Amino acid sequence: MPGRSLVEKIWDQHVIARLSEDTDLLSIDRHLLHDLGGSRGLLDLKSRGLKVHNPELTFATPDHALSTAPGRAGTSKIGQELLAALRTETAASGITLFDVDQPGQGIVHVIGPELGLSLPGATIVCGDSHTCTHGGLGALAFGIGSSELTHVLATQALIQKRPKTLRARFEGKLPLGVTAKDMILALIGHIGAAGGTGYAVEYAGSAIRALPIEGRLTICNLSIELGAKIGMVAPDETTFEFLRGRPYAPQGEMWDLAVKAWRELPSDPDAVFDREVVIDVEKIIPQVTWGISPEHVVGVDGVIPDPKTVDDPARRAAIETALEYMGLQGGAPIAGTPVDWVFIGSCTNSRLSDLRAAAEVVRGRKVAAGVRAWVVPGSENVKREAVAEGLDKIFIDAGFEWREPGCSMCLAANGEVVAPGQRSVSTSNRNFVGRQGPRARTHLASPASAAASAIAGAIADVRMMGRQ
Amino acid sequence: MPKPFDKLTATAAPIMRANIDTDVIIRIERLVGNSIRGTLGKWAFGSLRYLADGSENPDFILNREPYREAEILVTGPNFGCGSSREGAVWSLQERGIRAIIGSGFGDIFFANCFQNGILPVLVDKAVVDQLAADIEATQGAGKVSIDLEAQTIVSPSGARHSFEIDPRRREGLLKGLDEVALTLQRDDEIHAFQASDRTTRPWIHFQKTAASRTPVSRTSA
């Protein structure tokens, strides 16, 4: 019998009952709620006359519908109602809430790792597709819809079909100016936005092992943009060092016991994967998207695809549709495209290391005239640490707006939008039609690339800025 | 609880663009609030259905007769990718859609369909292309039939295709089963699992207490 992979080991450990050949009732270790769907699920449960099965394994924070303006001014009436309902319903159910302005509040996928709620070998779910982010710590984490959310509240379990396995090996030494965000965008460009559908992805290889945890979280965050609802990295010493001492991580003897178990989790050397992809990271250059799917991506020194040179009619039509929406010319270089907005934030790239990388590029420089640039830290703790380091001052001096933590302009659920027809370079995860606001045009890039673009006033190659 | 699904013969609309994400199916601002159910039908495919001035886009297929009455969508690859928002399924359902035939679906969207009694049918791209061509040849007048019990689709041309579906999900749709109620029948097994897991992985489990509202910093050090 072949060895087992990381995902198979964690999966097997959580099977309460086998329901069919490939479907199991899985035990859930952590359930994270946010303001958009949290109170709705709790109210749904109440209307069925049911109680939360394990409130002590359920944690909530507002992030999606909250204004990120100073003082939270600008939270809509409906956003305020959702926050009030989240407070009432979590209190009534005995669920811990990390509330506005308190340490612990923030984007749900930033606070889980930061507080040590997300642990290797744990099953983690949340009503949000970017729950795959927590896989960066070796957790089996995935997004669920509203019905499944209610199911987890009621039972602390979920009916799930066993996924196929894909191993993506990133090998080599990452070139200067190239980041985790560029690695994962390059993979999406390589295998496409549906390349991971039906799979749990394990990211492996020397370049993954060399990445700090925050980079691994960024990689796993974009798994869903490959079509994979699960993405993970095997836990190692870097993982343990990151988690040690975090408030919800085990302490003392319990810590030793946990680490001993976590060391057993990595895929066995003879584990068999349904698909394997190898990426040579030394060939990756900073990536930027040009279209309306994360698979529409090129190196920043590349050109926008020209539909006239594409034979396949479906692909040609897809490129034409994307270029029309984005207001771009096929065949033109992507660098130098003028931008109106720069957004640094989101569950992809709003952690301290992301803000440091952007600040390094920005320091002593000015945002180009006509560009509006925002930094939205991922959590209250990230914000406080960034302020303690003086990063806020670097951004403000350069002409950025420094905001309160939340999802903000990544999905524009709180009125924070890019105006119709305007062009944004964003460190978030989706360049979908209307994602940052109706008819907004989004180019995804790393924090360093976004910072460089804010300074240049156009899509820019950070490697030409003299600082990485 | 989902409505049961067994057979359907209806107008079908081909929407063949690849990678139609759930943001395109329903914009996020339509989903902010706890009383949104029943309001979403007119916002399904909003960015494709309406022009910038709010008027209907005459070129969009669901704005044209007879597709306006479509209960089946025939879709391009990777339909429903992206966000986990179940509102995408609710908006299609409120728009009258009961089944979606495609060559690939976003994993979370696919699961959300079953939770609401909508049948997503996964078939080869060649079958999707033929269905779309047959529908267009009749300008939408030819209906598509789906029989979940028999696992078959009949195209307007009379061509019959079989499809595969997970037997558990098929049964759930045919009977309109409520998964929460089914799982709660196994609550003893859930409790037994948790009791045993408290011994093997004690660090996962916390004491059941009233909600702690104590703020916590990034590290306890």
XYZ file of C-alpha atoms in Angstrom:
689
model
C 0.000 0.000 0.000
C 1.459 3.383 -0.983
C 2.105 6.056 1.631
C -0.422 8.721 2.394
C -0.324 12.408 1.549
C -0.749 15.305 3.980
C -4.385 15.854 3.041
C -5.206 12.132 3.267
C -3.724 11.851 6.748
C -5.715 14.804 8.074
C -8.864 13.701 6.281
C -8.679 10.149 7.671
C -8.197 11.478 11.198
C -11.479 13.431 10.963
C -13.834 10.789 9.579
C -16.781 10.321 11.947
C -18.618 8.017 9.551
C -18.064 6.770 6.034
C -21.253 7.599 4.104
C -20.296 6.117 0.735
C -17.217 5.002 -1.145
C -15.922 8.569 -1.512
C -18.040 10.648 0.883
C -17.450 11.045 4.605
C -18.948 12.799 7.576
C -15.969 14.909 8.709
C -15.428 16.416 12.135
C -14.720 20.164 12.061
C -12.131 21.627 14.480
C -12.571 25.360 13.858
C -15.528 27.258 12.445
C -14.943 30.935 11.660
C -17.848 33.357 11.209
C -17.847 36.857 9.715
C -20.360 39.679 9.554
C -21.711 38.910 6.082
C -22.978 35.389 6.785
C -22.409 34.728 10.491
C -25.586 36.103 12.003
C -27.620 34.785 9.079
C -26.423 31.255 9.878
C -27.078 31.643 13.598
C -30.585 32.987 12.894
C -31.209 30.142 10.455
C -30.215 27.677 13.154
C -32.510 29.349 15.688
C -35.433 29.237 13.254
C -34.961 25.454 13.060
C -35.064 25.228 16.847
C -31.414 24.081 17.007
C -28.427 25.143 19.116
C -24.778 25.632 18.171
C -23.194 22.213 18.609
C -19.749 23.429 19.751
C -19.716 27.188 20.396
C -16.230 26.880 21.942
C -14.852 25.803 18.530
C -16.604 28.687 16.743
C -15.078 32.189 16.472
C -16.423 35.356 14.905
C -15.162 38.744 13.724
C -16.587 41.520 11.540
C -14.600 42.206 8.350
C -16.608 42.169 5.098
C -19.294 44.829 5.526
C -17.378 47.111 7.873
C -16.117 50.492 6.673
C -12.322 50.837 6.843
C -12.523 54.634 7.139
C -11.046 56.117 10.335
C -13.567 55.684 13.159
C -15.482 53.233 10.933
C -17.389 56.243 9.595
C -19.155 55.156 6.460
C -20.337 51.725 7.562
C -23.711 51.481 5.858
C -26.955 51.109 7.818
C -27.202 47.498 6.693
C -23.546 46.915 7.620
C -24.277 48.262 11.108
C -27.311 45.998 11.387
C -25.209 42.987 10.434
C -22.602 43.904 13.049
C -25.299 44.360 15.710
C -26.843 41.002 14.785
C -23.419 39.314 14.912
C -22.877 40.712 18.426
C -26.316 39.644 19.677
C -26.303 36.168 18.152
C -22.717 35.225 19.077
C -23.292 36.396 22.674
C -26.525 34.384 22.866
C -24.739 31.262 21.602
C -21.555 31.588 23.680
C -19.319 32.202 20.647
C -16.159 34.293 21.054
C -16.343 37.524 19.038
C -13.283 39.599 18.211
C -15.013 42.950 17.983
C -14.190 46.240 16.267
C -11.120 48.092 17.596
C -10.084 45.134 19.759
C -6.891 43.135 19.236
C -8.020 39.981 17.474
C -10.410 41.724 15.068
C -9.545 41.620 11.401
C -9.992 39.760 8.154
C -11.049 36.292 9.223
C -8.207 34.620 7.275
C -5.629 36.943 8.802
C -6.714 36.516 12.427
C -6.987 32.691 12.408
C -3.236 32.173 11.886
C -2.290 35.271 13.878
C -4.128 34.127 17.020
C -3.029 30.502 16.726
C -6.610 29.373 16.112
C -5.458 27.800 12.841
C -3.242 24.808 13.569
C -1.526 22.066 11.568
C -3.738 19.018 11.093
C -6.921 20.922 11.966
C -10.054 21.033 9.842
C -11.126 24.661 9.435
C -14.199 25.963 7.621
C -15.708 29.384 7.037
C -18.411 30.754 4.778
C -15.791 32.267 2.520
C -13.928 30.703 -0.385
C -10.543 32.030 0.759
C -10.602 29.787 3.815
C -7.984 27.777 1.883
C -5.540 30.417 3.207
C -5.197 28.587 6.556
C -3.669 25.646 4.657
C -0.410 27.609 4.804
C -0.045 26.247 8.345
C -0.779 22.666 7.311
C -4.494 22.829 8.133
C -7.193 21.250 5.979
C -9.242 24.374 5.416
C -11.936 25.193 2.890
C -14.779 27.568 2.121
C -18.427 26.577 2.420
C -21.797 28.028 1.412
C -24.614 29.194 3.703
C -26.334 25.789 3.932
C -23.117 24.021 4.886
C -22.422 26.813 7.384
C -25.726 26.059 9.123
C -24.865 22.340 8.981
C -21.566 22.955 10.802
C -23.224 25.162 13.420
C -25.791 22.422 14.070
C -23.482 19.398 14.035
C -19.783 20.491 14.117
C -19.465 18.144 11.153
C -19.763 18.299 7.379
C -20.565 15.833 4.602
C -17.671 16.008 2.140
C -16.522 14.175 -0.933
C -12.891 13.060 -0.770
C -10.876 15.312 -3.150
C -8.327 14.208 -5.721
C -4.764 15.243 -4.881
C -2.470 17.558 -6.828
C 1.075 18.342 -5.769
C 2.519 21.617 -7.067
C 6.287 21.630 -6.554
C 8.030 24.996 -6.700
C 11.738 24.342 -7.101
C 14.715 26.689 -7.052
C 15.676 29.998 -5.501
C 13.235 32.878 -5.844
C 14.749 35.772 -7.845
C 14.984 39.248 -6.319
C 11.721 41.204 -6.517
C 9.649 38.031 -6.965
C 7.266 37.083 -4.159
C 4.862 34.357 -3.053
C 2.077 36.214 -4.878
C 4.044 35.994 -8.134
C 4.654 32.272 -7.592
C 0.971 31.436 -7.252
C -0.141 33.768 -10.070
C 2.430 32.073 -12.306
C 0.973 28.650 -11.412
C -2.576 29.853 -12.168
C -1.348 31.191 -15.514
C 0.284 27.831 -16.178
C -2.580 25.411 -15.370
C -5.576 27.762 -15.598
C -8.420 28.910 -13.340
C -9.987 25.430 -13.445
C -6.689 23.520 -13.286
C -7.252 22.611 -9.638
C -11.005 21.934 -9.701
C -11.831 18.821 -7.697
C -8.338 18.671 -6.180
C -6.783 19.419 -2.836
C -3.452 21.048 -3.707
C -0.295 20.451 -1.719
C 2.385 23.077 -2.374
C 5.835 21.585 -1.968
C 9.417 21.935 -3.157
C 12.479 23.882 -2.076
C 10.969 27.304 -2.806
C 7.946 26.551 -0.579
C 10.156 25.240 2.239
C 12.170 28.479 2.066
C 9.053 30.669 2.347
C 8.058 32.223 5.663
C 4.533 31.419 6.857
C 2.998 34.658 5.621
C 4.162 33.836 2.082
C 2.722 30.322 2.402
C -0.611 31.824 3.496
C -0.583 34.008 0.361
C 0.088 30.977 -1.853
C -2.689 28.921 -0.245
C -5.077 31.900 -0.391
C -5.155 31.765 -4.192
C -5.837 28.008 -4.343
C -9.509 28.752 -5.017
C -8.427 30.852 -8.021
C -6.981 27.601 -9.387
C -10.410 26.064 -8.781
C -9.130 24.101 -5.751
C -11.059 24.730 -2.573
C -8.218 23.235 -0.503
C -4.552 24.260 -0.681
C -1.919 23.361 1.896
C 1.740 23.290 2.864
C 3.150 20.577 5.124
C 4.011 21.865 8.609
C 7.719 22.158 9.439
C 10.006 24.005 11.877
C 9.010 27.339 10.258
C 5.375 26.515 11.052
C 6.110 25.592 14.655
C 8.188 28.723 15.235
C 5.388 30.865 13.806
C 2.770 29.320 16.102
C 4.758 29.086 19.317
C 3.318 31.393 21.963
C 0.242 32.504 20.016
C -2.761 32.952 22.331
C -4.873 30.008 21.114
C -1.949 27.714 20.254
C -1.224 24.938 22.753
C 1.225 25.804 25.547
C 3.670 23.889 27.753
C 3.382 20.096 27.722
C 0.407 20.326 25.377
C 2.624 22.175 22.886
C 5.199 19.364 22.926
C 2.458 16.787 22.434
C 1.000 18.742 19.518
C 4.361 19.260 17.768
C 5.076 15.538 18.072
C 1.790 14.784 16.281
C 2.308 17.547 13.696
C 5.677 16.055 12.705
C 3.807 12.962 11.497
C 1.623 14.951 9.085
C 3.864 15.591 6.032
C 3.209 13.384 3.008
C 5.022 10.061 3.077
C 7.891 9.838 0.554
C 5.964 7.192 -1.404
C 2.624 9.048 -1.347
C 0.929 9.042 -4.740
C -0.747 12.172 -6.131
C -3.389 12.180 -8.856
C -1.553 15.014 -10.590
C 1.822 16.645 -10.222
C 3.069 19.998 -11.553
C 6.612 21.340 -11.264
C 7.416 25.056 -11.495
C 10.949 26.409 -11.846
C 10.761 29.568 -9.723
C 14.021 30.924 -11.129
C 12.111 31.647 -14.360
C 9.330 33.599 -12.612
C 9.300 37.374 -12.894
C 6.828 39.721 -11.142
C 3.328 38.868 -12.381
C 0.391 41.120 -13.209
C -3.048 40.233 -14.559
C -4.401 41.863 -17.711
C -7.934 40.390 -17.898
C -10.987 39.259 -15.953
C -9.815 35.909 -14.608
C -6.713 35.284 -12.481
C -5.499 33.001 -15.305
C -5.204 36.121 -17.497
C -1.720 36.830 -16.201
C 1.659 37.821 -17.686
C 5.108 38.780 -16.496
C 5.319 42.539 -15.962
C 7.819 42.728 -18.862
C 5.333 40.923 -21.121
C 2.689 41.990 -23.603
C -1.091 41.803 -23.432
C -2.258 38.866 -25.578
C -3.351 39.787 -29.082
C -6.562 37.963 -30.044
C -5.611 38.255 -33.724
C -2.787 35.792 -33.152
C -5.014 33.189 -31.444
C -6.471 30.419 -33.646
C -8.898 28.755 -31.199
C -12.196 30.687 -31.587
C -13.315 30.219 -27.958
C -9.983 31.449 -26.595
C -9.938 34.356 -29.041
C -13.455 35.397 -28.004
C -12.509 35.142 -24.308
C -9.506 37.424 -24.846
C -11.603 39.913 -26.834
C -14.242 40.028 -24.080
C -11.587 40.570 -21.427
C -9.758 43.297 -23.385
C -13.002 45.136 -24.081
C -13.916 45.115 -20.383
C -10.410 46.123 -19.336
C -10.063 48.841 -22.009
C -6.742 47.422 -23.236
C -5.118 46.822 -26.621
C -3.876 43.346 -27.495
C -0.163 43.272 -28.289
C 0.717 46.305 -26.129
C 3.200 46.019 -23.231
C 1.410 45.673 -19.872
C 3.982 47.866 -18.085
C 3.260 51.555 -18.444
C -0.543 51.134 -18.444
C -1.757 54.187 -16.461
C -3.607 53.459 -13.214
C -6.119 55.421 -11.099
C -6.116 53.334 -7.932
C -3.746 51.209 -5.884
C -5.152 48.950 -3.172
C -2.814 47.207 -0.735
C -4.819 44.869 1.482
C -7.116 41.768 1.512
C -6.717 38.267 2.973
C -4.092 37.665 0.279
C -1.623 40.423 1.088
C -2.374 42.535 4.168
C -0.032 40.978 6.724
C 2.938 42.698 8.320
C 5.458 41.285 5.821
C 3.295 42.542 2.940
C 3.130 46.041 4.399
C 6.881 46.009 5.038
C 7.576 44.999 1.418
C 5.339 47.771 0.079
C 6.762 50.359 2.517
C 10.299 49.489 1.438
C 9.420 50.518 -2.126
C 7.442 53.589 -1.068
C 9.814 55.041 1.542
C 10.881 58.607 0.666
C 8.835 58.626 -2.538
C 5.481 60.098 -3.548
C 2.358 58.537 -5.003
C 2.004 59.798 -8.588
C -0.388 62.691 -9.212
C -3.905 61.483 -9.987
C -3.476 58.108 -8.262
C -5.490 57.257 -5.162
C -3.695 54.720 -3.016
C -4.937 52.875 0.071
C -3.285 50.608 2.608
C -5.762 48.494 4.571
C -4.020 46.357 7.211
C -5.425 42.856 7.616
C -6.103 43.018 11.322
C -6.056 45.245 14.376
C -2.860 43.505 15.509
C -1.193 43.984 12.108
C -2.214 47.651 12.228
C -0.752 48.164 15.716
C 2.524 46.416 14.849
C 2.841 48.383 11.607
C 2.275 51.638 13.494
C 4.851 50.614 16.102
C 7.366 50.177 13.248
C 6.395 53.501 11.678
C 5.082 51.933 8.460
C 1.906 54.018 8.623
C 4.033 57.172 8.548
C 5.985 55.973 5.490
C 2.731 55.376 3.616
C 1.049 58.601 4.751
C 4.147 60.691 3.893
C 4.098 59.188 0.412
C 0.433 60.107 -0.071
C -1.271 56.800 0.746
C -4.400 56.636 2.900
C -3.885 54.483 5.992
C -7.143 52.683 6.875
C -8.724 50.512 9.548
C -8.597 46.698 9.166
C -11.164 44.887 7.007
C -11.831 43.396 3.573
C -12.465 46.835 2.051
C -11.935 47.198 -1.666
C -11.136 43.549 -2.314
C -14.797 42.712 -2.777
C -16.443 46.114 -2.320
C -19.186 44.857 0.018
C -19.034 47.974 2.169
C -19.311 50.700 -0.444
C -15.528 51.033 -0.857
C -15.322 50.804 -4.630
C -13.209 51.712 -7.617
C -15.310 54.036 -9.827
C -16.706 52.714 -13.142
C -14.068 52.580 -15.853
C -11.197 53.317 -13.462
C -8.133 51.092 -13.323
C -6.767 49.603 -10.127
C -3.653 47.678 -9.211
C -4.698 45.507 -6.300
C -2.938 43.026 -4.019
C -6.201 41.067 -3.634
C -7.148 37.775 -5.292
C -9.860 38.436 -7.898
C -9.929 40.539 -11.046
C -13.478 39.434 -11.893
C -15.877 41.696 -13.774
C -17.154 44.251 -11.252
C -15.270 42.745 -8.334
C -13.959 46.089 -7.048
C -17.130 47.914 -8.071
C -19.356 48.015 -11.152
C -17.180 48.247 -14.303
C -13.998 48.662 -12.221
C -10.848 47.322 -13.917
C -8.539 45.316 -11.664
C -4.942 44.198 -12.147
C -3.712 41.744 -9.513
C -0.107 42.035 -8.352
C 2.168 41.657 -5.328
C 2.426 44.361 -2.629
C 5.851 45.424 -3.950
C 4.531 45.662 -7.516
C 1.432 47.567 -6.352
C 3.604 50.002 -4.400
C 5.854 50.519 -7.429
C 2.784 51.155 -9.593
C 1.455 53.748 -7.121
C 4.749 55.652 -7.357
C 4.997 55.349 -11.147
C 1.297 56.108 -11.773
C 1.294 53.137 -14.115
C 1.806 49.381 -13.958
C 5.478 49.152 -13.021
C 8.260 46.589 -12.714
C 9.453 46.810 -9.107
C 12.842 45.455 -10.194
C 13.445 48.762 -12.047
C 12.824 50.800 -8.874
C 16.156 49.975 -7.297
C 14.622 48.477 -4.140
C 13.134 45.105 -3.453
C -35.060 22.065 3.015
C -34.530 21.632 -0.739
C -37.444 20.929 -3.080
C -37.230 17.472 -4.665
C -36.055 17.226 -8.284
C -36.933 14.317 -10.584
C -37.774 15.295 -14.184
C -37.760 18.547 -16.093
C -38.582 19.502 -19.686
C -37.984 23.183 -20.261
C -36.518 25.986 -22.328
C -32.744 26.013 -22.036
C -30.414 28.980 -22.509
C -26.769 28.475 -23.558
C -24.355 30.817 -21.742
C -21.093 29.537 -23.116
C -18.468 32.013 -21.876
C -15.766 30.260 -19.813
C -15.095 31.060 -16.138
C -18.397 32.786 -15.280
C -17.745 33.478 -11.613
C -20.263 33.867 -8.809
C -19.524 37.625 -8.644
C -20.909 37.847 -12.195
C -23.918 35.711 -11.208
C -24.738 37.974 -8.247
C -22.971 41.149 -7.113
C -21.920 41.263 -3.465
C -23.932 44.358 -2.522
C -27.144 42.432 -3.287
C -26.150 39.930 -0.589
C -25.429 42.309 2.286
C -28.234 41.776 4.815
C -30.135 39.010 6.535
C -33.427 39.478 4.636
C -32.256 39.054 1.061
C -34.055 35.828 0.137
C -36.761 36.520 -2.431
C -35.133 39.759 -3.633
C -32.372 38.256 -5.772
C -34.038 36.981 -8.969
C -33.940 40.298 -10.773
C -30.235 40.736 -9.943
C -29.049 37.386 -11.329
C -26.344 38.080 -13.974
C -26.882 41.794 -13.251
C -23.727 43.012 -15.004
C -24.618 41.068 -18.165
C -28.371 41.650 -18.031
C -28.444 45.424 -17.576
C -26.685 48.280 -19.343
C -24.912 51.067 -17.452
C -28.115 53.176 -17.472
C -30.060 50.344 -15.800
C -32.010 49.315 -18.899
C -32.045 45.710 -20.123
C -29.213 44.666 -22.392
C -31.094 43.339 -25.461
C -28.079 41.217 -26.447
C -28.048 39.146 -23.252
C -29.706 35.803 -23.859
C -31.975 35.772 -20.792
C -33.468 39.083 -21.982
C -34.584 37.506 -25.282
C -37.637 35.351 -26.063
C -38.058 32.472 -25.555
C -34.957 32.267 -23.306
C -36.583 34.637 -20.842
C -38.540 31.598 -19.593
C -35.502 29.312 -19.428
C -35.395 26.904 -16.487
C -32.182 25.229 -17.666
C -28.807 26.825 -18.320
C -26.247 25.232 -20.622
C -22.901 26.631 -19.551
C -19.270 26.979 -20.578
C -16.324 25.574 -18.591
C -15.741 26.464 -14.916
C -19.207 27.932 -14.363
C -19.724 29.265 -10.824
C -16.026 29.554 -9.984
C -14.821 31.985 -7.349
C -16.676 33.135 -4.251
C -18.553 30.645 -2.027
C -21.611 32.938 -1.911
C -24.696 30.717 -1.923
C -26.601 33.818 -3.036
C -25.414 32.927 -6.543
C -27.552 29.781 -6.428
C -30.428 31.600 -4.718
C -30.473 34.297 -7.410
C -30.579 31.723 -10.230
C -33.305 29.802 -8.403
C -35.340 32.956 -7.874
C -34.870 33.700 -11.564
C -36.511 30.319 -12.285
C -33.451 28.164 -13.032
C -33.797 24.539 -11.870
C -30.902 22.769 -13.606
C -27.511 23.701 -15.066
C -25.710 21.552 -17.626
C -21.990 22.193 -18.052
C -18.551 20.692 -18.584
C -17.117 22.074 -15.358
C -18.309 23.867 -12.230
C -16.691 25.622 -9.296
C -16.509 23.059 -6.460
C -18.311 25.196 -3.865
C -20.999 26.397 -6.279
C -21.589 22.770 -7.344
C -22.170 21.741 -3.700
C -24.381 24.780 -3.051
C -26.663 23.779 -5.958
C -27.530 20.440 -4.316
C -28.271 22.187 -1.021
C -31.039 24.118 -2.785
C -32.579 21.436 -4.972
C -30.898 22.678 -8.152
C -29.428 19.954 -10.351
C -25.968 20.650 -11.783
C -25.260 18.137 -14.565
C -21.622 17.493 -15.369
C -21.062 16.209 -18.931
C -18.297 16.258 -21.545
C -17.698 19.501 -23.409
C -18.783 17.792 -26.646
C -22.233 17.145 -25.148
C -22.501 20.758 -23.966
C -21.497 22.008 -27.417
C -24.046 19.775 -29.126
C -26.838 20.844 -26.783
C -25.991 24.502 -27.364
C -25.947 23.984 -31.143
C -29.283 22.102 -31.066
C -30.916 24.803 -28.943
C -29.643 27.572 -31.198
C -30.808 25.661 -34.313
C -34.382 25.900 -32.986
C -33.825 29.482 -31.772
C -34.607 28.297 -28.288
C -38.003 26.771 -29.171
C -36.720 23.210 -28.774
C -36.862 22.062 -25.182
C -34.308 20.085 -23.233
C -35.409 17.195 -21.020
C -33.591 15.965 -17.943
C -34.501 12.753 -16.117
C -32.572 12.438 -12.867
C -33.898 8.956 -12.054
C -32.728 7.625 -15.456
C -29.695 9.966 -15.532
C -30.384 11.129 -19.080
C -30.611 14.386 -21.027
C -32.532 14.683 -24.289
C -31.493 17.458 -26.651
C -34.030 19.310 -28.883
C -32.730 17.193 -31.796
C -33.756 14.039 -29.926
C -30.161 13.066 -29.146
C -30.009 11.310 -25.792
C -27.024 11.539 -23.445
C -26.492 9.814 -20.140
C -24.731 11.491 -17.234
C -22.987 10.396 -14.056
C -23.931 11.704 -10.649
C -22.888 10.865 -7.116
C -25.527 8.366 -5.845
C -25.868 10.102 -2.465
C -26.473 13.468 -4.070
C -28.905 11.947 -6.559
C -30.952 10.414 -3.773
C -30.846 13.666 -1.809
C -32.263 15.586 -4.791
C -34.882 12.985 -5.691
C -36.216 12.980 -2.126
C -35.456 16.595 -1.175
C -33.508 15.380 1.860
C -32.422 17.754 4.626
C -28.740 17.047 5.400
C -28.829 18.762 8.790
C -31.623 16.469 9.989
C -29.828 13.416 8.560
C -26.543 14.259 10.271
C -28.255 14.974 13.582
C -29.472 11.356 13.511
C -25.772 10.520 13.925
C -25.251 12.844 16.866
C -24.195 9.964 19.126
C -21.399 9.148 16.664
C -20.345 12.798 16.603
C -20.159 12.914 20.398
C -18.242 9.631 20.519
C -15.762 10.933 17.939
C -15.231 14.151 19.889
C -14.738 12.286 23.180
C -12.055 10.101 21.644
C -10.440 13.047 19.843
C -10.153 14.942 23.151
C -7.744 12.201 24.213
C -5.726 11.973 20.993
C -5.633 15.712 20.143
C -6.409 17.576 23.381
C -4.929 20.829 22.009
C -7.791 21.148 19.520
C -10.494 21.286 22.173
C -11.456 24.155 24.456
C -13.667 24.279 27.512
C -17.253 25.241 26.813
C -17.615 28.597 28.531
C -19.538 31.798 28.011
C -18.055 33.822 25.179
C -14.812 35.431 26.145
C -14.744 38.993 24.909
C -11.219 39.474 26.188
C -9.069 41.101 23.538
C -6.007 39.096 22.585
C -2.793 40.319 21.087
C -1.001 38.581 18.266
C 1.309 36.785 20.650
C 0.911 36.127 24.343
C 4.612 36.787 24.918
